[in-house]
CSV table of C-alpha atoms in Angstrom, one decimal:
chain,number,residue,atom,x,y,z
A,1,MET,CA,-27.7,-24.7,36.3
A,2,ASN,CA,-29.3,-27.4,38.8
A,3,GLN,CA,-25.9,-29.8,39.7
A,4,ASP,CA,-28.6,-32.6,40.8
A,5,GLN,CA,-30.0,-32.7,37.1
A,6,SER,CA,-29.6,-35.7,35.1
A,7,TYR,CA,-29.2,-35.0,31.2
A,8,PHE,CA,-29.2,-37.8,28.4
A,9,PHE,CA,-27.5,-36.7,25.3
A,10,CYS,CA,-28.9,-38.1,22.1
A,11,GLY,CA,-25.9,-38.3,20.0
A,12,VAL,CA,-23.6,-38.3,22.9
A,13,GLY,CA,-20.7,-39.2,20.8
A,14,GLY,CA,-20.7,-36.4,18.1
A,15,SER,CA,-18.4,-33.4,17.6
A,16,GLY,CA,-20.5,-31.0,19.0
A,17,MET,CA,-22.3,-33.1,21.6
A,18,LEU,CA,-19.2,-34.7,23.4
A,19,PRO,CA,-17.3,-31.7,24.5
A,20,LEU,CA,-20.7,-30.0,25.8
A,21,ALA,CA,-21.7,-33.4,27.8
A,22,LEU,CA,-17.9,-33.2,29.4
A,23,ILE,CA,-18.6,-29.7,30.4
A,24,MET,CA,-21.9,-30.5,32.2
A,25,LYS,CA,-20.4,-33.7,33.5
A,26,ALA,CA,-17.3,-31.7,35.1
A,27,ARG,CA,-20.2,-29.1,36.5
A,28,GLY,CA,-21.9,-31.8,38.5
A,29,ALA,CA,-24.4,-33.1,36.4
A,30,ALA,CA,-25.3,-36.6,35.8
A,31,VAL,CA,-24.9,-37.6,32.4
A,32,GLU,CA,-26.2,-40.6,30.3
A,33,GLY,CA,-26.4,-41.0,26.4
A,34,SER,CA,-26.9,-42.8,23.4
A,35,ASP,CA,-25.2,-43.0,20.3
A,36,ARG,CA,-26.2,-44.8,16.5
A,37,ALA,CA,-22.3,-45.1,16.3
A,38,LEU,CA,-22.3,-47.0,19.7
A,39,ASP,CA,-25.0,-49.2,18.2
A,40,GLN,CA,-23.5,-50.2,15.3
A,41,GLY,CA,-19.9,-50.6,16.8
A,42,ARG,CA,-18.3,-48.0,15.5
A,43,THR,CA,-15.5,-46.3,17.5
A,44,PRO,CA,-15.6,-48.1,20.3
A,45,GLU,CA,-12.4,-46.9,21.9
A,46,LYS,CA,-14.3,-43.6,22.2
A,47,PHE,CA,-17.2,-45.0,23.8
A,48,ASP,CA,-15.1,-47.2,26.2
A,49,TRP,CA,-13.2,-43.9,27.2
A,50,LEU,CA,-17.0,-42.2,28.0
A,51,ARG,CA,-17.8,-45.1,30.3
A,52,GLY,CA,-14.4,-45.3,31.9
A,53,HIS,CA,-14.9,-41.5,32.9
A,54,GLY,CA,-18.5,-42.4,34.5
A,55,PHE,CA,-20.9,-41.7,31.7
A,56,THR,CA,-23.8,-44.1,31.6
A,57,LEU,CA,-24.6,-45.4,27.7
A,58,HIS,CA,-27.6,-47.2,26.4
A,59,PRO,CA,-28.8,-48.2,23.0
A,60,GLN,CA,-30.3,-45.3,20.9
A,61,ASP,CA,-34.0,-47.1,21.2
A,62,GLY,CA,-35.5,-44.9,23.8
A,63,SER,CA,-34.6,-47.3,27.0
A,64,GLY,CA,-32.3,-45.0,28.4
A,65,VAL,CA,-34.7,-42.2,28.7
A,66,ARG,CA,-36.8,-41.6,31.9
A,67,ALA,CA,-39.1,-38.9,33.3
A,68,GLY,CA,-36.9,-36.1,34.9
A,69,GLN,CA,-34.3,-35.8,32.7
A,70,VAL,CA,-33.4,-33.1,30.1
A,71,VAL,CA,-32.9,-34.9,27.2
A,72,VAL,CA,-30.4,-32.9,24.5
A,73,ALA,CA,-30.6,-33.3,21.0
A,74,THR,CA,-28.4,-32.3,18.2
A,75,GLY,CA,-30.5,-30.1,16.5
A,76,ALA,CA,-34.3,-30.2,15.3
A,77,VAL,CA,-36.4,-32.5,17.5
A,78,GLU,CA,-37.7,-35.2,15.3
A,79,ASP,CA,-40.1,-37.9,16.6
A,80,THR,CA,-38.4,-40.6,14.0
A,81,VAL,CA,-35.7,-40.5,16.8
A,82,PRO,CA,-36.4,-43.4,19.4
A,83,ASP,CA,-35.0,-41.2,22.2
A,84,ILE,CA,-37.0,-38.2,21.4
A,85,ARG,CA,-40.3,-40.2,21.3
A,86,ALA,CA,-39.5,-41.6,24.6
A,87,ALA,CA,-38.7,-38.3,26.0
A,88,LYS,CA,-42.2,-36.8,25.2
A,89,ALA,CA,-44.2,-40.0,26.2
A,90,ALA,CA,-41.9,-39.5,29.5
A,91,GLY,CA,-42.8,-35.7,29.9
A,92,ALA,CA,-39.0,-35.2,29.9
A,93,ARG,CA,-37.7,-31.6,29.1
A,94,ILE,CA,-36.1,-31.3,25.8
A,95,LEU,CA,-33.3,-28.8,24.7
A,96,THR,CA,-31.2,-28.7,21.4
A,97,ARG,CA,-27.8,-28.5,21.6
A,98,PRO,CA,-27.7,-24.7,20.6
A,99,GLN,CA,-30.1,-24.0,23.6
A,100,LEU,CA,-28.2,-25.7,26.3
A,101,LEU,CA,-24.9,-24.1,24.9
A,102,SER,CA,-26.2,-21.1,24.6
A,103,GLU,CA,-27.4,-20.9,28.5
A,104,LEU,CA,-24.1,-22.0,29.6
A,105,PHE,CA,-22.4,-19.1,27.5
A,106,ASN,CA,-24.7,-16.5,28.1
A,107,GLY,CA,-24.6,-17.4,31.6
A,108,ALA,CA,-20.8,-16.7,31.9
A,109,GLY,CA,-19.3,-13.3,33.2
A,110,THR,CA,-17.0,-13.1,30.0
A,111,SER,CA,-17.6,-15.0,27.1
A,112,VAL,CA,-15.7,-15.2,23.9
A,113,GLY,CA,-17.8,-16.3,20.7
A,114,VAL,CA,-16.1,-17.6,17.7
A,115,ALA,CA,-18.0,-17.8,14.4
A,116,GLY,CA,-17.4,-17.3,10.6
A,117,THR,CA,-17.9,-19.2,7.5
A,118,SER,CA,-14.5,-21.1,7.8
A,119,GLY,CA,-11.8,-21.4,10.6
A,120,LYS,CA,-13.8,-21.6,13.8
A,121,SER,CA,-12.6,-24.6,15.1
A,122,THR,CA,-9.0,-23.5,14.4
A,123,ILE,CA,-9.5,-19.9,15.9
A,124,THR,CA,-11.1,-21.4,18.9
A,125,GLY,CA,-8.4,-23.7,19.8
A,126,MET,CA,-5.8,-20.7,19.4
A,127,ILE,CA,-7.8,-18.7,21.6
A,128,ALA,CA,-8.1,-21.5,24.3
A,129,TRP,CA,-4.2,-22.1,24.3
A,130,ILE,CA,-3.7,-18.5,24.7
A,131,LEU,CA,-6.1,-17.8,27.4
A,132,HIS,CA,-5.2,-21.4,29.2
A,133,ARG,CA,-1.1,-20.3,28.8
A,134,ALA,CA,-2.0,-17.0,30.5
A,135,GLY,CA,-3.7,-18.7,33.7
A,136,ARG,CA,-7.3,-17.7,32.8
A,137,ALA,CA,-8.9,-21.0,33.6
A,138,PRO,CA,-11.1,-20.9,30.5
A,139,THR,CA,-14.0,-23.3,29.8
A,140,VAL,CA,-13.9,-24.1,26.2
A,141,MET,CA,-16.3,-25.6,23.8
A,142,ASN,CA,-15.2,-26.7,20.4
A,143,GLY,CA,-16.2,-28.6,17.6
A,144,ALA,CA,-13.0,-30.4,17.0
A,145,VAL,CA,-10.1,-31.9,19.0
A,146,MET,CA,-7.8,-29.2,20.1
A,147,LYS,CA,-4.3,-31.0,19.7
A,148,ASN,CA,-2.5,-28.8,22.3
A,149,PHE,CA,-4.7,-30.3,25.0
A,150,VAL,CA,-4.5,-33.9,24.0
A,151,GLN,CA,-3.1,-36.0,26.7
A,152,PRO,CA,-3.0,-39.9,27.0
A,153,ASP,CA,-6.0,-39.8,29.1
A,154,GLN,CA,-7.6,-36.7,27.6
A,155,PRO,CA,-7.5,-38.2,23.6
A,156,PHE,CA,-10.9,-36.1,22.8
A,157,ALA,CA,-10.0,-32.6,23.8
A,158,SER,CA,-12.6,-31.1,21.8
A,159,ALA,CA,-13.7,-29.3,25.4
A,160,LEU,CA,-11.5,-27.5,27.9
A,161,ILE,CA,-12.7,-27.3,31.6
A,162,GLY,CA,-12.3,-24.5,33.3
A,163,GLY,CA,-14.1,-22.0,35.6
A,164,PRO,CA,-17.7,-20.8,34.8
A,165,ASP,CA,-16.8,-16.9,34.5
A,166,LEU,CA,-14.7,-17.3,31.3
A,167,PHE,CA,-16.5,-19.2,28.6
A,168,VAL,CA,-15.2,-19.8,25.0
A,169,SER,CA,-17.5,-21.3,22.1
A,170,GLU,CA,-17.4,-22.0,18.6
A,171,VAL,CA,-20.7,-20.8,17.6
A,172,ASP,CA,-22.6,-21.8,14.3
A,173,GLU,CA,-24.5,-19.9,12.0
A,174,SER,CA,-25.8,-22.9,9.7
A,175,ASP,CA,-28.7,-23.4,11.8
A,176,GLY,CA,-29.3,-19.9,12.6
A,177,SER,CA,-28.4,-20.4,16.3
A,178,ILE,CA,-25.5,-17.8,16.4
A,179,ALA,CA,-28.8,-15.5,17.1
A,180,ARG,CA,-28.9,-17.1,20.5
A,181,TYR,CA,-25.5,-16.1,21.7
A,182,GLU,CA,-24.7,-12.6,23.8
A,183,PRO,CA,-20.9,-12.6,23.4
A,184,THR,CA,-18.6,-10.3,25.5
A,185,VAL,CA,-16.3,-10.5,22.4
A,186,ALA,CA,-17.4,-11.8,19.0
A,187,VAL,CA,-14.7,-13.0,16.7
A,188,ILE,CA,-15.8,-13.4,13.0
A,189,SER,CA,-13.1,-15.0,10.6
A,190,ASN,CA,-15.0,-14.4,7.7
A,191,VAL,CA,-18.4,-14.5,5.7
A,192,SER,CA,-19.2,-16.2,2.3
A,193,LEU,CA,-21.9,-18.0,0.9
A,194,ASP,CA,-22.7,-21.4,2.9
A,195,HIS,CA,-26.0,-22.9,4.3
A,196,LYS,CA,-28.0,-19.7,3.6
A,197,SER,CA,-28.4,-16.7,1.4
A,198,MET,CA,-25.7,-14.0,1.8
A,199,ASP,CA,-28.7,-11.5,3.1
A,200,GLU,CA,-29.6,-14.1,5.9
A,201,LEU,CA,-25.7,-14.6,6.5
A,202,ARG,CA,-25.0,-10.9,6.7
A,203,ALA,CA,-28.1,-10.4,9.0
A,204,LEU,CA,-26.8,-13.3,11.5
A,205,PHE,CA,-23.2,-12.3,11.5
A,206,GLY,CA,-24.0,-8.4,11.8
A,207,GLY,CA,-26.3,-9.4,14.5
A,208,PHE,CA,-23.8,-11.3,16.4
A,209,ALA,CA,-21.1,-8.5,16.2
A,210,GLY,CA,-23.6,-5.8,17.2
A,211,ARG,CA,-24.5,-7.6,20.4
A,212,ALA,CA,-21.1,-7.7,21.6
A,213,ALA,CA,-19.0,-5.5,23.8
A,214,THR,CA,-16.0,-6.0,21.5
A,215,ALA,CA,-15.8,-7.4,18.2
A,216,VAL,CA,-13.0,-8.9,16.5
A,217,LEU,CA,-13.3,-8.8,12.6
A,218,ASN,CA,-11.3,-9.5,9.5
A,219,LEU,CA,-10.6,-6.6,7.6
A,220,ASP,CA,-9.6,-8.8,4.5
A,221,ASP,CA,-13.0,-9.8,4.2
A,222,ALA,CA,-15.2,-8.0,2.2
A,223,GLU,CA,-18.3,-9.4,3.6
A,224,ARG,CA,-17.2,-8.4,7.1
A,225,PRO,CA,-20.1,-6.9,9.1
A,226,PRO,CA,-20.3,-2.8,8.6
A,227,TRP,CA,-18.2,-2.0,11.7
A,228,ARG,CA,-17.7,1.6,11.2
A,229,ASN,CA,-21.5,2.5,10.8
A,230,ARG,CA,-22.5,0.2,13.7
A,231,ARG,CA,-19.8,1.9,15.9
A,232,ARG,CA,-21.6,5.2,15.3
A,233,ARG,CA,-25.1,4.1,15.9
A,234,GLN,CA,-24.7,1.8,18.8
A,235,SER,CA,-22.7,-1.2,20.3
A,236,PRO,CA,-20.0,-2.4,20.3
A,237,SER,CA,-18.0,-0.3,22.7
A,238,ARG,CA,-14.8,-1.2,20.9
A,239,TRP,CA,-14.1,-3.2,17.5
A,240,THR,CA,-10.8,-4.6,16.9
A,241,ILE,CA,-9.7,-5.2,13.3
A,242,ARG,CA,-7.3,-8.1,12.1
A,243,GLY,CA,-5.8,-8.1,8.5
A,244,ARG,CA,-4.0,-5.6,6.4
A,245,PRO,CA,-3.0,-2.0,8.3
A,246,ALA,CA,-5.4,0.4,8.2
A,247,ARG,CA,-5.2,3.3,5.6
A,248,ARG,CA,-4.6,6.5,7.1
A,249,GLY,CA,-7.8,8.2,8.5
A,250,SER,CA,-9.9,5.2,7.9
A,251,GLY,CA,-10.7,5.2,11.5
A,252,ALA,CA,-9.6,1.3,11.8
A,253,HIS,CA,-7.3,0.4,14.4
A,254,ARG,CA,-6.1,-2.4,16.4
A,255,ARG,CA,-6.6,-3.1,20.1
A,256,ARG,CA,-6.3,-5.7,22.6
A,257,HIS,CA,-9.3,-6.5,24.3
A,258,ASP,CA,-9.0,-6.4,28.2
A,259,LEU,CA,-10.8,-8.7,30.1
A,260,PRO,CA,-12.3,-7.6,33.2
A,261,ALA,CA,-9.7,-9.3,35.4
A,262,ASP,CA,-7.0,-7.7,33.4
A,263,ARG,CA,-8.4,-4.5,34.1
A,264,GLU,CA,-8.7,-5.3,37.8
A,265,ARG,CA,-5.0,-6.2,38.0
A,266,ARG,CA,-3.9,-3.1,36.4
A,267,ARG,CA,-6.2,-1.0,38.7
A,268,GLY,CA,-4.4,-2.4,41.8
A,269,PRO,CA,-6.1,-2.4,45.4
């Protein structure tokens, strides 16, 4: 990532955009943005907090966009949004939120992706707290405020700023963007009918698990990816199953995933 690059977040106050904007700013980028809620006078305390932390905010009328910026949009890039029209007119690069997030995620030395129909934000927060307390300094991108990290000066703690080498993120299947992520560890809470057909969901979640070095699956979920078949054919190198105890002879097992630094510490000099 070019630290001198300027980013403009269209919808900067949104639950998925705010933590990503915080991470980019912490990495040295200049970050500006707009939001309809700001124009409508809603949640003024959030936007006052952003201004107080160095974010430049503009009306969502295209006036804040200029050539040379990377404009980040929440989802589909639509010309009905004035900022997007202005970005195209200025020749600015346009990225969707999943495109930018997946670039950061896939560029980390160790990445933990949390997927599933429900429970993603809670599990992401739990993993963030465990790694934080273990001294691993993770960077975490969540879609909800993580209460354990809320402080008087950090009321919108949906991101945790750590180092670049360990990245934890909630990932979304509803728009198909889960296919962009190449996780070291894939965590899948559950798979049920939502947003897409079950055949599409099976393919998306199965592909996500199959690209990981380690997959953490829910043994109680009937729609979990077919881990035993995949284990015989190809990746992942290890599977961790959570849920009821495995039957004797089933081949299921529980294992703690060793992050790279764990192995180095045990190996010693």
